[in-house]
Coordinates of C-alpha atoms in Angstrom, one line a residue:
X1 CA -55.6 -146.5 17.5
X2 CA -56.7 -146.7 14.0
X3 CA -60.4 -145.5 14.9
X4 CA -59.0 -143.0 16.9
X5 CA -56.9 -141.7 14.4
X6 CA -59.7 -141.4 11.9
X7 CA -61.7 -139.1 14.1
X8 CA -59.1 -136.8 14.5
X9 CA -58.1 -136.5 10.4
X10 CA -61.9 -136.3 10.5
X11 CA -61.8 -133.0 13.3
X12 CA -58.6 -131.8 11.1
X13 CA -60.7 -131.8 7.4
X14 CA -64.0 -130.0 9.2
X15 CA -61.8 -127.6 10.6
X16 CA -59.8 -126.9 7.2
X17 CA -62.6 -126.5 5.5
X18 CA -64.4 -123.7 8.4
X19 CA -60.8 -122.1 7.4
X20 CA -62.5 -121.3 3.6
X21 CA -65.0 -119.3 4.2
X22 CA -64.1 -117.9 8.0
X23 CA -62.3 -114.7 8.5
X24 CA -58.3 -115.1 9.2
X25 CA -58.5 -119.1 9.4
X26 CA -58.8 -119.2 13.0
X27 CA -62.6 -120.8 12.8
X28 CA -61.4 -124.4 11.9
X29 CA -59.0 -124.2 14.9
X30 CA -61.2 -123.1 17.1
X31 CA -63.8 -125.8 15.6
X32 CA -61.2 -128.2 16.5
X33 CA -60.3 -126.9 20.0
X34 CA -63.9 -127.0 20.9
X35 CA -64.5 -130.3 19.4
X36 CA -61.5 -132.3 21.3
X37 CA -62.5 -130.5 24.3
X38 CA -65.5 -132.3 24.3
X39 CA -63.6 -135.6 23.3
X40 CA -61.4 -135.0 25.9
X41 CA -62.7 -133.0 29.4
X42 CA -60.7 -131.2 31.1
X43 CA -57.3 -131.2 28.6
X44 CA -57.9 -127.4 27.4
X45 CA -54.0 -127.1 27.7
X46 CA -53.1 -129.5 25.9
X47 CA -55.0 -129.2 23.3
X48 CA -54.5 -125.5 22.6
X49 CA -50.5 -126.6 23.0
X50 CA -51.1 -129.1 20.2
X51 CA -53.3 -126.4 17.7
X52 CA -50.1 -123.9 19.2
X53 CA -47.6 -126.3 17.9
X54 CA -49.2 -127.2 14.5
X55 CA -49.0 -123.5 14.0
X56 CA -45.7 -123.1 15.1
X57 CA -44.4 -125.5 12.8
X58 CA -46.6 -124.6 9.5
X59 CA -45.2 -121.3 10.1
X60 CA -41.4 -122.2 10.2
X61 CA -41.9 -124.6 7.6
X62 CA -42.9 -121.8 5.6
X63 CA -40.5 -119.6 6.2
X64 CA -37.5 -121.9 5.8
X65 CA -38.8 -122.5 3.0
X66 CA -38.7 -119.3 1.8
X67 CA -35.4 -119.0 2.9
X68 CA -34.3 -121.0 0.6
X69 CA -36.0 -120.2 -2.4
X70 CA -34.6 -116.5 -1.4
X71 CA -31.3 -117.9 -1.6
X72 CA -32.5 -119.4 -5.2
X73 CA -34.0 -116.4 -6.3
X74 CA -31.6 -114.2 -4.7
X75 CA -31.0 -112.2 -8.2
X76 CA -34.5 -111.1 -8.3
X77 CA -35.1 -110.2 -4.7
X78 CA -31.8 -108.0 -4.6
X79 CA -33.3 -106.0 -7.2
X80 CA -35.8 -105.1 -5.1
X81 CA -35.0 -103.2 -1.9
X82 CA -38.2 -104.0 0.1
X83 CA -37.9 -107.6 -0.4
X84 CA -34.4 -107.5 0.7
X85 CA -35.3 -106.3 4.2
X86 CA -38.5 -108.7 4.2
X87 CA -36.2 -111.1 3.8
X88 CA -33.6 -110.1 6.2
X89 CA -36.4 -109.5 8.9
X90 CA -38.1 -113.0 8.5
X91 CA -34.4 -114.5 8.8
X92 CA -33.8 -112.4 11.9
X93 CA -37.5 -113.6 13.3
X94 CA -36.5 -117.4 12.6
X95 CA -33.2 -116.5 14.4
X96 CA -35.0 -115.3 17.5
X97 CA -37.7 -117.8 17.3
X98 CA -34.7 -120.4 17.9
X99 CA -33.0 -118.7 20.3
X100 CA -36.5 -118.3 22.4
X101 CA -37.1 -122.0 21.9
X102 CA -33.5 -122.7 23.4
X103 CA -33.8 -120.6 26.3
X104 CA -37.6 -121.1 27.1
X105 CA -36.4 -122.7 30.6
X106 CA -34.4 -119.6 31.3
X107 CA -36.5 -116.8 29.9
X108 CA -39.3 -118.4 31.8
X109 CA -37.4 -118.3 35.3
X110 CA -36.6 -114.5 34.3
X111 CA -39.9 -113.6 33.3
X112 CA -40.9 -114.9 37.2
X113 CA -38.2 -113.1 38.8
X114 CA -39.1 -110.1 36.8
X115 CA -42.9 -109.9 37.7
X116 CA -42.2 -110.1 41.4
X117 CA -41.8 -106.0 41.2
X118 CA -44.5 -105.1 38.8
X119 CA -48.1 -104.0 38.3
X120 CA -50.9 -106.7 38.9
X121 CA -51.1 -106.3 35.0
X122 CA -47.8 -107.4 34.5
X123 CA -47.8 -110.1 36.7
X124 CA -50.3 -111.3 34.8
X125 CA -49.2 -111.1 31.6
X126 CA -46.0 -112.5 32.8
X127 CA -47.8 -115.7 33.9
X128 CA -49.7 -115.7 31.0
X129 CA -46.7 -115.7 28.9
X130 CA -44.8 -118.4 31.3
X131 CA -47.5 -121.0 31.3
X132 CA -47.3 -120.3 27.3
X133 CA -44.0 -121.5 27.3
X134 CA -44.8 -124.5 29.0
X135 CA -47.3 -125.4 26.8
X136 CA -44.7 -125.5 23.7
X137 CA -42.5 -127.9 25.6
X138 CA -42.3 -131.4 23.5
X139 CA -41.7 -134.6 25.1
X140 CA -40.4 -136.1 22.9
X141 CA -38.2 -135.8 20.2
X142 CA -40.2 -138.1 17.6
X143 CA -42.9 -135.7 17.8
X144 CA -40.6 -132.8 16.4
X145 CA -39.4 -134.8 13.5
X146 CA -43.2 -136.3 12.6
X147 CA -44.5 -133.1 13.1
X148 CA -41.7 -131.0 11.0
X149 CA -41.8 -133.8 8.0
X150 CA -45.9 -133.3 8.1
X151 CA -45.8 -129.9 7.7
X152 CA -43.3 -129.8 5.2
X153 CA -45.6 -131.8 3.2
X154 CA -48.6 -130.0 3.8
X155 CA -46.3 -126.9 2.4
X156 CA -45.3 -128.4 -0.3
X157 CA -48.8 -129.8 -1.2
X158 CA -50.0 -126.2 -0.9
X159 CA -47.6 -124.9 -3.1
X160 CA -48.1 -127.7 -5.7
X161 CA -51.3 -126.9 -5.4
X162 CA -50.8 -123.0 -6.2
X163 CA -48.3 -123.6 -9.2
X164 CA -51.2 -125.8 -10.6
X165 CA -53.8 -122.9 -10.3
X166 CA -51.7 -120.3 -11.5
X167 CA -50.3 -122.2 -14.4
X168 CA -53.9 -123.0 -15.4
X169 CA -55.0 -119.8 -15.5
X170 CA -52.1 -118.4 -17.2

C-alpha cells in the first residue's frame, strides 16, 4: 500500500505543478484523470468523483475559512458594502451547498420524476446532473474526516505560504 501510495502523491505533485503554468488549474486535474485512467481501466467515474470531491472540499475549506476570519475581521469588511454582500452570498452558497448535500437522495428522485415531461435536452441534463450526484456519495464516513483535515492543511499551508511572500516583499 506504501508503493501505491507513492505513485499517487507522485500523480498529485505532476498535476500541481501542470496547475502553474496551465490556464484556470484544470491541466493538473485533467493530468491526473487521464493518468489513473490508465492505472485503473475502466473506473472513469470514480475517478472524476474522487478529483470532484477534492474540489469540493478545497473549496469549502476555503470558504469556512473565510467565514471565520470575516467574523474576525468583521470591523473592516462592514466598512465596506461590497464585501458585506460577498460575504453574505458565499454564506448563503455554503448554506445551500449543505442543504443539497443533505437532500441529494431526494433531489435526485425529483430531478427523475421531473424529466419524465420534458425536452430530450432536459432529460439529459437531468441525468447528467443525477449521475453527478451519485458520484459525490461517500462511503464512508472516515473518508470525510481524512479528506476535510487534508484540505484544511493544504489551506492553511497555502496561506502560510502567501503571508511569507507578501511579508517578504513588503
Amino acid at each position: 500500500i506504501q508503493d501505491y501510495f507513492f505513485k499517487l502523491f507522485r500523480v498529485y505533485m505532476i498535476g500541481a505543478y501542470y496547475n502553474n503554468f496551465l490556464p484556470t488549474t484544470i491541466g493538473g486535474d485533467g493530468y491526473r484523470f487521464i493518468k489513473m485512467r490508465s492505472m485503473h481501466n475502466g473506473k472513469s467515474g470514480v475517478i472524476f468523483s474522487s478529483i470532484l470531491l477534492e474540489r469540493g472540499f478545497g473549496y469549502l475549506v476555503l470558504v469556512l475559512l473565510n467565514l471565520v476570519l470575516a467574523a474576525w475581521f468583521w470591523g473592516r469588511i462592514a466598512a465596506t458594502t461590497w464585501l458585506v454582500i460577498l460575504e453574505i452570498a458565499l454564506a448563503a452558497g455554503v448554506v445551500l451547498a449543505g442543504l443539497v448535500w443533505i437532500f441529494r437522495h431526494r433531489l435526485a428522485a425529483w430531478l427523475v420524476n421531473w424529466k419524465s415531461a420534458r425536452s430530450r435536452f432536459w432529460t439529459r441534463t437531468v441525468d447528467r446532473l443525477v449521475r453527478l450526484l451519485g458520484l459525490i456519495e461517500l462511503r464512508d464516513p472516515a473518508t470525510l474526516v481524512i479528506s476535510f483535515l487534508t484540505s484544511l492543511l493544504f489551506v492553511l499551508i497555502g496561506g502560510l505560504w502567501l503571508a511569507v511572500y507578501y511579508w517578504s516583499v513588503g
